[in-house]
Coordinates of C-alpha atoms in Angstrom, one line a residue:
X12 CA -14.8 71.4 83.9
X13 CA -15.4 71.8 80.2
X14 CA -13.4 74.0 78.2
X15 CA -15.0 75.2 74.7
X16 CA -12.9 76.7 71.9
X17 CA -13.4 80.0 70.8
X18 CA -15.0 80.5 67.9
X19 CA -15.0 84.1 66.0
X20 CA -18.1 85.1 64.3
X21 CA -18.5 84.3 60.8
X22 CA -15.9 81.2 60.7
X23 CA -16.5 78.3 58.6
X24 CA -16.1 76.5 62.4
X25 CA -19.6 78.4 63.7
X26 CA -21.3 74.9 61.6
X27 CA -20.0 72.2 63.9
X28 CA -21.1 70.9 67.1
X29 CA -19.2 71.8 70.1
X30 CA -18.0 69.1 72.4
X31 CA -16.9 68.6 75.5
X32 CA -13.0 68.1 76.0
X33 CA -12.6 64.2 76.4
X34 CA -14.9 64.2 73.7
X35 CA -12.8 66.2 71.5
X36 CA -9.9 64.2 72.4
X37 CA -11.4 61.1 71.6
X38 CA -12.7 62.4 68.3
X39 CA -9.5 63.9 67.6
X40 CA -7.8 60.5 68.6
X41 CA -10.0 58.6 66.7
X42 CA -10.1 60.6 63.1
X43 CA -6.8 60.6 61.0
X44 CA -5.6 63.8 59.5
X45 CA -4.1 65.0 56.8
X46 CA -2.5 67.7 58.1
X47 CA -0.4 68.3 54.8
X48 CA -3.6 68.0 52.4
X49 CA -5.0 70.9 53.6
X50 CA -4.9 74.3 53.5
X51 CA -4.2 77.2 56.1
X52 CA -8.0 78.0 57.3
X53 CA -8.5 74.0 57.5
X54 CA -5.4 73.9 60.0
X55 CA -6.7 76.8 61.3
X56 CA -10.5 75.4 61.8
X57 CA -8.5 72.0 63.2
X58 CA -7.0 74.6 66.0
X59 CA -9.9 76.4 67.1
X60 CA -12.0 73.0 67.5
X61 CA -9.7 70.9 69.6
X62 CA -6.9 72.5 72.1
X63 CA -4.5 69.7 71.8
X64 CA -0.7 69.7 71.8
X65 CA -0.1 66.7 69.8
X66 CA -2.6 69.1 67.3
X67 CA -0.4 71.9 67.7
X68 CA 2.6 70.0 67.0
X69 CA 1.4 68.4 64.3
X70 CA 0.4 71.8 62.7
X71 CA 3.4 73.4 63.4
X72 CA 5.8 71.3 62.2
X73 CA 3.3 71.2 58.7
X74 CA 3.5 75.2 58.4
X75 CA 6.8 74.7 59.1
X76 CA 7.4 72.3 56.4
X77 CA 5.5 74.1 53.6
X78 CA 7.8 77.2 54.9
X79 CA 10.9 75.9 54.4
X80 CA 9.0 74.6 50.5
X81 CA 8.3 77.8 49.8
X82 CA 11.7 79.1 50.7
X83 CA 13.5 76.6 48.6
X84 CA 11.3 77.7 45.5
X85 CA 12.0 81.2 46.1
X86 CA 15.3 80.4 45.6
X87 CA 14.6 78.5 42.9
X88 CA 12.7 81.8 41.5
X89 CA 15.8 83.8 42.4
X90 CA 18.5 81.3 40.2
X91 CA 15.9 81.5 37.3
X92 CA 16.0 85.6 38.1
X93 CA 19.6 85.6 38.2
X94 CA 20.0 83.7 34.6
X95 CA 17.1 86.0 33.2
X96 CA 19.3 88.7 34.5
X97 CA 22.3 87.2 33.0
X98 CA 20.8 87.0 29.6
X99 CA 19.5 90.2 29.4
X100 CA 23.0 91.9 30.0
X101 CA 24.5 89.6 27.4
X102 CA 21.7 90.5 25.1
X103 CA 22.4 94.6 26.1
X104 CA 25.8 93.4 24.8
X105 CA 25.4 92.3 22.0
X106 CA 23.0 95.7 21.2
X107 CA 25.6 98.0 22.1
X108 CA 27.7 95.9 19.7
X109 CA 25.4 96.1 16.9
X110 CA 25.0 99.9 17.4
X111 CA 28.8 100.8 16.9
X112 CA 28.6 98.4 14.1
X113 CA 25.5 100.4 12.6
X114 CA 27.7 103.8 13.4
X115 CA 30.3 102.4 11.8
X116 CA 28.6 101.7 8.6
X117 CA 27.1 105.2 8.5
X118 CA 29.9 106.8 8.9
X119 CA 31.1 104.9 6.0
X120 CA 27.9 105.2 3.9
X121 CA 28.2 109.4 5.1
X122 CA 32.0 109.1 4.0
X123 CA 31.3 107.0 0.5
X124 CA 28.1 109.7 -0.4
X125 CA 26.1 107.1 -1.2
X126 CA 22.6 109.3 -1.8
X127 CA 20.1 106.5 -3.0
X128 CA 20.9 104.4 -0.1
X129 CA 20.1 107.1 2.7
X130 CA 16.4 105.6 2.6
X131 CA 17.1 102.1 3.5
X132 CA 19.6 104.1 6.0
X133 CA 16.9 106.0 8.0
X134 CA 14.7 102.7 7.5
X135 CA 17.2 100.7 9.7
X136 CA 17.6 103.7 11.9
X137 CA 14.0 103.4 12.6
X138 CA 13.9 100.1 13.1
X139 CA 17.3 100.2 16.0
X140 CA 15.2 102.9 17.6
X141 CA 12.0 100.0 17.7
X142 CA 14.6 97.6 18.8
X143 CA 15.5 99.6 21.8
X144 CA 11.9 100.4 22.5
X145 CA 11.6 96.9 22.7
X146 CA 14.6 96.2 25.0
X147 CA 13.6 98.9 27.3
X148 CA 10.3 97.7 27.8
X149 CA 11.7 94.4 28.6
X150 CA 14.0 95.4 31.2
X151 CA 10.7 97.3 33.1
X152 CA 8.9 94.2 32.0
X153 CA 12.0 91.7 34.5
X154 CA 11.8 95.0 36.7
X155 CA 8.1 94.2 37.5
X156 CA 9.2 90.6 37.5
X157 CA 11.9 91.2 40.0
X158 CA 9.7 93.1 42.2
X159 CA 7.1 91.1 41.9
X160 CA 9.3 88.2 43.0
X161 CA 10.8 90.1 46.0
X162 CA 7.2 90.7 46.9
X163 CA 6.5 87.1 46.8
X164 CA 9.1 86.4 49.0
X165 CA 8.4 88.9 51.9
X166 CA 4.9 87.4 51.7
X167 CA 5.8 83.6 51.5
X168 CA 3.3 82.0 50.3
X169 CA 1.6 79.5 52.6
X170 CA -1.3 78.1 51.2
X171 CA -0.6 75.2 49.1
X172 CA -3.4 75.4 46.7
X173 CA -2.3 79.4 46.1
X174 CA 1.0 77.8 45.5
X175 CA 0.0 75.6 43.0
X176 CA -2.1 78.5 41.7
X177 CA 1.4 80.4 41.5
X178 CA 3.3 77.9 40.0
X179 CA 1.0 77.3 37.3
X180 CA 0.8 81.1 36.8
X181 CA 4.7 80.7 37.0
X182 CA 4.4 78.4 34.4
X183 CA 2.6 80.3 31.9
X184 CA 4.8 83.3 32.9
X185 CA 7.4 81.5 31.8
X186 CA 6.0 80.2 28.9
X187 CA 5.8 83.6 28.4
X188 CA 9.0 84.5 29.1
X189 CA 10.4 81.8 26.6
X190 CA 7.9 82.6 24.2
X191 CA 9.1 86.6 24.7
X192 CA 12.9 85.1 24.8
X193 CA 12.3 83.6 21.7
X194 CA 10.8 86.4 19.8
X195 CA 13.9 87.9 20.8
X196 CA 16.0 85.0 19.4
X197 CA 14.4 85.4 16.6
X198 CA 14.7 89.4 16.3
X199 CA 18.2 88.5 16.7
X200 CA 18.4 86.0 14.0
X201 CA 16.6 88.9 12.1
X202 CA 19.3 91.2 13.3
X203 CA 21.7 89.3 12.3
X204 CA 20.1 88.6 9.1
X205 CA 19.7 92.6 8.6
X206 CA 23.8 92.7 9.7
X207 CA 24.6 90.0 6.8
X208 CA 22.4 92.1 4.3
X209 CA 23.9 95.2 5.7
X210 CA 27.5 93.9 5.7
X211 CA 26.2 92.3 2.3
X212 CA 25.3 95.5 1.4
X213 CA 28.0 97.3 2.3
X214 CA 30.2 94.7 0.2
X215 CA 27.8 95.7 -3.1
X216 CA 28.4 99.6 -2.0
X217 CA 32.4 99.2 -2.3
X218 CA 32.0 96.8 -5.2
X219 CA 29.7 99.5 -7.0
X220 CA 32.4 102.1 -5.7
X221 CA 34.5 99.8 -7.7
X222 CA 31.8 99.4 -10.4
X223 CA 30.1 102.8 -10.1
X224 CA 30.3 103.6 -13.6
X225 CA 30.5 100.1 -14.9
X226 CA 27.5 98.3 -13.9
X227 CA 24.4 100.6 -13.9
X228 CA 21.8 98.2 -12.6
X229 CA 23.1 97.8 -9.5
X230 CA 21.0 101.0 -8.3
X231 CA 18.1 98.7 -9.2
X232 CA 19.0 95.5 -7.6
X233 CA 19.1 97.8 -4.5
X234 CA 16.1 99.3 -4.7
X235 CA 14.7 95.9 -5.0
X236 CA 17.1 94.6 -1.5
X237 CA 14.9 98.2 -0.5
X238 CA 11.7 96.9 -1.4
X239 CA 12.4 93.7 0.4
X240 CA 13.5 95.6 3.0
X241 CA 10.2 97.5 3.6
X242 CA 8.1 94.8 3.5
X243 CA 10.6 93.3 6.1
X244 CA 10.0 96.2 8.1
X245 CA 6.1 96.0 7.8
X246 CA 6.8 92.2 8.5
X247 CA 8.8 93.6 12.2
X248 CA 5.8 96.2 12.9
X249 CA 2.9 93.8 12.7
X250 CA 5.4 91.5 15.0
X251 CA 5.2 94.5 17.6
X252 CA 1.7 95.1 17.1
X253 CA 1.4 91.5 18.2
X254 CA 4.0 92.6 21.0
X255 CA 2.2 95.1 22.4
X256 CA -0.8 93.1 22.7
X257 CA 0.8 90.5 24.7
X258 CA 2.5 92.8 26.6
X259 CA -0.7 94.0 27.4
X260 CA -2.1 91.0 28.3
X261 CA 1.1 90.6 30.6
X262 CA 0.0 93.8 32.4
X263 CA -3.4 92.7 32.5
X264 CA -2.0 89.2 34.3
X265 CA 0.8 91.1 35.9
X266 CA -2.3 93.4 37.9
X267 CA -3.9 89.9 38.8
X268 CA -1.0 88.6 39.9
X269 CA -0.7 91.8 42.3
X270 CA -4.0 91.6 43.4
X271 CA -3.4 87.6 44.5
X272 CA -0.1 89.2 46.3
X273 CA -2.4 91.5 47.9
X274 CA -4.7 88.8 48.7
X275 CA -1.6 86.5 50.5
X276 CA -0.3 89.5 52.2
X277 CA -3.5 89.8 53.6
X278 CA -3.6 85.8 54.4
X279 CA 0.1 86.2 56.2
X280 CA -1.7 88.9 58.2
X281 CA -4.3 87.0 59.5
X282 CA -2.4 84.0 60.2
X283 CA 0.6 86.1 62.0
X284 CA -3.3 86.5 64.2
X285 CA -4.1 83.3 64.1
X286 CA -0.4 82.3 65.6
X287 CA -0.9 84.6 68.2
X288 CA -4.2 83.7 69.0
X289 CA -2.9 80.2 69.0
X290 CA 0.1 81.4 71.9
X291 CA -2.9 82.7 73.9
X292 CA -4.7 79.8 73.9
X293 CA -2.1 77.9 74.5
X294 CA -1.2 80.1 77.7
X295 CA -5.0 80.1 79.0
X296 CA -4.9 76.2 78.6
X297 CA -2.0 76.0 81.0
X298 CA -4.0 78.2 83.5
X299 CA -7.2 77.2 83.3
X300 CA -5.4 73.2 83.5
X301 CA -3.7 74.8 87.0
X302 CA -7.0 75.8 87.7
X303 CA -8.6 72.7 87.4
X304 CA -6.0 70.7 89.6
X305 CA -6.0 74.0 92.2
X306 CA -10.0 73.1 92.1
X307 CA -9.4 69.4 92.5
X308 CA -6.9 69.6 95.5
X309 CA -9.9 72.3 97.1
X310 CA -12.3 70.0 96.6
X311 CA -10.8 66.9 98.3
X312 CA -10.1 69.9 101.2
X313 CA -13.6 70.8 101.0
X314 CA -15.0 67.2 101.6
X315 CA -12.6 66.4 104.2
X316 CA -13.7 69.8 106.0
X317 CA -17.3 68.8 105.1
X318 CA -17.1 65.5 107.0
X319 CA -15.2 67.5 109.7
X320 CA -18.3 69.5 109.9
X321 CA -20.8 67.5 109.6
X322 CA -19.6 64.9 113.0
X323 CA -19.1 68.7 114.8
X324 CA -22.4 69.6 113.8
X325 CA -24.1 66.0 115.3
X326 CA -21.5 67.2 118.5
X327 CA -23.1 70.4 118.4
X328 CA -27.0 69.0 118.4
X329 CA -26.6 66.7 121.2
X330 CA -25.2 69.3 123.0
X331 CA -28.0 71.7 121.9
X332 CA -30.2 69.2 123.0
X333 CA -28.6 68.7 126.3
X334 CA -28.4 72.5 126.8
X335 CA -32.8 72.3 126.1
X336 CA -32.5 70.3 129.3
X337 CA -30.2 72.3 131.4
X338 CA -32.1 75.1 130.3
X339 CA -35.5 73.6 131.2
X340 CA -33.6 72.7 134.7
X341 CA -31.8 76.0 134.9
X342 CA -35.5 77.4 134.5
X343 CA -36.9 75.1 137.5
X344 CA -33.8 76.2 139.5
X345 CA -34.5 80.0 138.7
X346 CA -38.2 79.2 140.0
X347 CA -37.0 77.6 143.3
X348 CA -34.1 80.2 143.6
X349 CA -36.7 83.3 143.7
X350 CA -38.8 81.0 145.8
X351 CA -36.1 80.9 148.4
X352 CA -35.2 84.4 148.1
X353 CA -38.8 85.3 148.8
X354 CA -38.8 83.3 152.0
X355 CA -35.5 84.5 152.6
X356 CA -36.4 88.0 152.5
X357 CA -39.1 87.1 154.9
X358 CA -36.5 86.0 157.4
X359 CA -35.0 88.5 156.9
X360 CA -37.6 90.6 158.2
X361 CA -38.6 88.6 161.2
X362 CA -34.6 88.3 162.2
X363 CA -34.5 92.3 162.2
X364 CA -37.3 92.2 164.0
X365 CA -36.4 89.7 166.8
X366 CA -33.3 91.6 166.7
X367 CA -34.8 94.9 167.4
X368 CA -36.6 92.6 170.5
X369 CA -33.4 91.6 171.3
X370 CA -31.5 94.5 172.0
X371 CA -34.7 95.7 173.9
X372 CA -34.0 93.3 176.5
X373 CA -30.6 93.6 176.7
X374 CA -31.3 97.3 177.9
X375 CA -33.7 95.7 180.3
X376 CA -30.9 93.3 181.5
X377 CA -28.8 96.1 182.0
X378 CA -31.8 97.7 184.2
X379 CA -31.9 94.6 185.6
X380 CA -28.6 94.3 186.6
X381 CA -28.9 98.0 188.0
X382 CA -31.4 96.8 190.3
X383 CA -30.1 93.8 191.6
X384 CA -26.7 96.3 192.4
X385 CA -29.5 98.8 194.4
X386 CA -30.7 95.1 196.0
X387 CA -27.8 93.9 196.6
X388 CA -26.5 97.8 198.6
X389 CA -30.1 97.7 200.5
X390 CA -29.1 94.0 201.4
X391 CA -25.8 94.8 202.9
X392 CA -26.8 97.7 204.6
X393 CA -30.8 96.9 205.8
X394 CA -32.9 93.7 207.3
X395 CA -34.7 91.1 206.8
X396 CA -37.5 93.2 206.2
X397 CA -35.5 94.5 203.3
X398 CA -35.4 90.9 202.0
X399 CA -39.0 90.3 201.8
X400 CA -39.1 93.7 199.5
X401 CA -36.2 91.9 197.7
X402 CA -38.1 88.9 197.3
X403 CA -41.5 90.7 196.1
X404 CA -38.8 93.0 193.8
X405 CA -37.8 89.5 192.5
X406 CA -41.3 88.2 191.9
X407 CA -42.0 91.5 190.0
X408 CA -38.8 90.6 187.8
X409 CA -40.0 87.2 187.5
X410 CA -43.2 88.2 186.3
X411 CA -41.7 90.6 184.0
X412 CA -39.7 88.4 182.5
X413 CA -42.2 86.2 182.0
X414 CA -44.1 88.4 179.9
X415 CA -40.7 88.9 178.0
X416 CA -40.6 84.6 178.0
X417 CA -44.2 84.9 176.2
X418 CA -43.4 87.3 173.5
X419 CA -40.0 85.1 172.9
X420 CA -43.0 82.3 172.4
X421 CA -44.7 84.0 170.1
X422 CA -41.4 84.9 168.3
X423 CA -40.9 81.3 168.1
X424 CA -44.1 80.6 166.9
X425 CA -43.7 82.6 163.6
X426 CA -40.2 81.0 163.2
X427 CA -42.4 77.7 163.3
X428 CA -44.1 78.4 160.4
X429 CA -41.2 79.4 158.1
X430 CA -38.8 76.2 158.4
X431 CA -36.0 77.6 156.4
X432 CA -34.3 80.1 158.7
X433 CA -30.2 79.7 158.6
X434 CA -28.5 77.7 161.2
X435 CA -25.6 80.3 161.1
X436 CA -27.9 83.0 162.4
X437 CA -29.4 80.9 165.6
X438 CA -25.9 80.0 166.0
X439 CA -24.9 83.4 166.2
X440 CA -27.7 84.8 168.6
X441 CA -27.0 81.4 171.0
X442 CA -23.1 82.6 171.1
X443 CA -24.4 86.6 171.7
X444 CA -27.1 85.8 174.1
X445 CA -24.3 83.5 176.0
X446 CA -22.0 86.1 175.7
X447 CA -24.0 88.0 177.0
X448 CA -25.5 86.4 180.0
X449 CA -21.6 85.3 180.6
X450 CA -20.6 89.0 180.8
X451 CA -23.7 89.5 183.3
X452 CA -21.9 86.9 185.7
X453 CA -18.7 88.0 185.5
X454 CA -19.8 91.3 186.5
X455 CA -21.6 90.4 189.5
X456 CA -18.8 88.3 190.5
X457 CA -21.2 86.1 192.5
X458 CA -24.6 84.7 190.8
X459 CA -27.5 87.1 191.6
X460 CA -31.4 86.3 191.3
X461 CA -31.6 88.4 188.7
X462 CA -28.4 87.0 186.5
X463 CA -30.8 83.5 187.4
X464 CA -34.0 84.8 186.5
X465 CA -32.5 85.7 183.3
X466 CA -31.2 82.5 182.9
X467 CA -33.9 80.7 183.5
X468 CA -35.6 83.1 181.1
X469 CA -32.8 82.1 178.6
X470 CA -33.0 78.7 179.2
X471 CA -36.8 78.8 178.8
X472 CA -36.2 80.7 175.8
X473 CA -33.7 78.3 173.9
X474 CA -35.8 75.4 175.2
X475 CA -39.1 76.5 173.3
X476 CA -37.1 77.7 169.9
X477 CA -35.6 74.2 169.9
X478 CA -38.4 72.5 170.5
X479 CA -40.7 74.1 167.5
X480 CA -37.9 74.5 164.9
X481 CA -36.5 70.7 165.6
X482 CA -32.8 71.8 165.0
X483 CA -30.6 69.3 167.5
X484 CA -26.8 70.9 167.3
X485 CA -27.4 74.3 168.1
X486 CA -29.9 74.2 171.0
X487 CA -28.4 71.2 173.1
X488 CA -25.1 73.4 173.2
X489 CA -27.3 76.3 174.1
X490 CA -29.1 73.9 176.8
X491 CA -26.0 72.3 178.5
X492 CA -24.6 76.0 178.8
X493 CA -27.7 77.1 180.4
X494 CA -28.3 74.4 182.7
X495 CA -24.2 74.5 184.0
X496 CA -24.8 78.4 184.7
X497 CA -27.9 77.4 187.0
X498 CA -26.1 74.2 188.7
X499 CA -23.4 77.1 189.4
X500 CA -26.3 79.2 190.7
X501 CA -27.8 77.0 192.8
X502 CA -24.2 76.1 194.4
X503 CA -23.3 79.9 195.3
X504 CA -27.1 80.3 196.6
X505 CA -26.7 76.9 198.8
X506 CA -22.5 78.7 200.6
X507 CA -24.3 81.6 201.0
X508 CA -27.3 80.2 203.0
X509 CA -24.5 78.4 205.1
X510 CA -22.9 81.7 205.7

């Protein structure tokens, strides 16, 4: 499975070719980086191309490097902060100290009535009113400068080329700075300067309290120390002219410098994104890595199973193929199934028929049986002429029983044709009609022409069905029976002619 990186709409990255994953690797692998060379978006670019933890690490521990840079400068920025700090309070200092010496010599000059020196009086006063201008506007000025700083260092500064953009901006502020400090310097050389002339000064007033009267043209030498004075004071206003111009070119810097602060606030922003962009990726290479061994393991399952499948499904066509055949069989089978049942049903018939018969001449037995009792009561009681009715009765019988014999024949003759008639059935009529002519001779007690005309009719009976339908077990039982039943007639005919 490849895995792209993403890439956002309108990144320098959108140029390059995406590769695959081993091929980023390799590539990777292969070209040496300078991870401390360049700047945040390059790392950033580095990132977003390759998903790599040796990248990552690498990368991180840079950012983390040029952090704890930055944090030592800051520091650095703070100490130099801290002594600008420190010299200004001095500086305050030695102001205030300066002031109460200024009070102190007009109280003396208001105390001493000196009128002709109330000019260079108010001149000076003018001047310590500049001079705290001037020291107020520097304290905002290392106000700004502070804040500036603390601003700085809630950003932290990343980029190394904006650092070094900072630090030489530093470096001219400081320049700046020194050149500022040193303007100062030299307004307090001036200061002083003005103090010596002043405590000068205040030496000539006493010695021309001492001298008032004496030595007239000391009004004149200071109205010249006046003059020079003045143009002194000129001299310090052209200075702050040339102040004011650099402190506007300081703002003018000091607005860049804000706007750049802007700009790295804005760069910390995007790369407090970038870092979490960077955990998510990191997160969805873990899972999408599961993913790819979870895949790996189901395919190796999948082929297995596959192979699994593919020997059931051979199992499956031979036995498709072998059910074709059974089918094809079963078909045959069905064919000669409703065959059978069709000549079945015939038999069916035919049996209910020669059933119906059946029972038709069991009620003529039972006739039968009533007339031999009637022949048998006109025997015992009437003559011989009686036994030449019973004989032509007999003959009748025999006769009618031969017609039954023929239609038994013709019975047989159909069961000829259909060869297929149960065993269990003509088993069952032998065993009824043997039953039958059985229960016949019990009756009787003694064998009667008519229990042998019936079996004779029986026998004759049994003796054709065999003989057409070829079945051996059945009718040779049958026939044995029979022919036992007339040996026993013939016996009990034979005793009786002897009696």
């Amino acid at each position: 499975m490849n895995i792209q990186p993403k890439i956002e709409p309108g990144s320098p990255s959108t140029n390059h070719v995406i590769l695959d994953r081993d091929e980023d690797e390799t590539y990777l692998m292969e070209t040496p980086h300078n991870f401390e060379d360049k700047t945040i978006p390059d790392l950033v670019e580095v990132l977003r191309g390759a998903c790599l933890q040796e990248t990552f690490d690498k990368v991180e521990s840079v950012l983390v490097s040029k952090d704890l840079e930055l944090r030592n400068k800051i520091q650095l920025l703070e100490q130099n902060v801290e002594m600008e700090k420190l010299g200004r309070l001095k500086a305050e200092e030695e102001v205030k100290k300066v002031q109460q010496r200024y009070l102190a010599l007009l109280k003396e000059v208001k105390i001493g009535g000196l009128v002709d020196d109330r000019e260079t009086i108010e001149v000076l006063r003018k001047r310590n009113v500049q001079l705290r201008e001037l020291c107020e506007k520097g304290k905002r000025e290392v106000q700004n400068y502070e804040a500036m700083f603390k601003e700085a260092e809630i950003a932290r500064l990343v980029d190394r080329d904006a650092l070094k953009e900072v630090k030489k901006k530093n470096i001219e502020f400081e320049c700046e700075v020194k050149k500022i400090e040193e303007k100062r310097m030299e307004d307090r050389n001036e200061l002083q300067v003005l103090k010596l002339k002043y405590d000068e000064l205040v030496s000539r007033v006493l010695e021309l309290k001492e001298k008032r009267v004496e030595d007239g043209n000391a009004l004149d030498v200071l109205r010249k120390m006046k003059d020079g004075l003045e143009h002194e004071v000129l001299e310090l206003r052209r200075k702050k002219v040339e102040d004011e111009k650099s402190l506007v070119f300081l703002k003018l810097k000091n607005g860049e410098l804000e706007y750049e602060v802007l700009e790295f606030r804005k760069l910390k922003e995007k790369w407090e994104e970038d870092t979490n962009d960077l955990g998510g990726i990191r997160e969805k290479n873990a899972e999408l890595e599961n993913e790819v061994l979870e895949l790996k393991k189901k395919w190796l399952n999948d082929s297995n199973a596959l192979e699994e499948l593919r020997s059931k499904v051979r199992v499956l066509e031979d036995d498709k193929k072998a059910s074709a055949e059974i089918e094809i069989k079963n078909g045959e089978l069905k064919q000669s199934v409703n065959n059978n049942l069709a000549t079945i049903s015939k038999l069916k018939n035919e049996n209910n028929n020669l059933y119906i018969k059946f029972i038709g001449l069991l009620e003529r037995v039972a006739k039968v049986e009533d007339d031999t009792k009637l022949l048998m009561s006109v025997d015992a009681s009437g003559g011989r002429n009686n036994d030449g009715e019973a004989a032509i009765a007999s003959t009748r019988l025999q006769n009618k029983w031969g017609m039954d014999a023929l239609g038994a024949s013709s019975a047989s003759g159909r069961l000829k044709m259909e060869k297929d008639i149960d065993d269990d059935q003509r088993m069952s009529r032998g065993v009824h009609e043997k039953n039958t002519i059985s229960g016949i001779a019990a009756k009787n007690g003694h064998p009667t022409p008519s229990s042998s005309i019936a079996v004779d009719m029986s026998k004759r009976k049994h003796s054709m069905a065999d003989t057409e339908t070829s079945s051996s077990g059945s009718s040779c039982c049958d026939l044995s029976y029979l022919d036992d039943l007339a040996s026993s007639f013939e016996v009990s005919e034979a005793k009786k002619k002897k009696m």
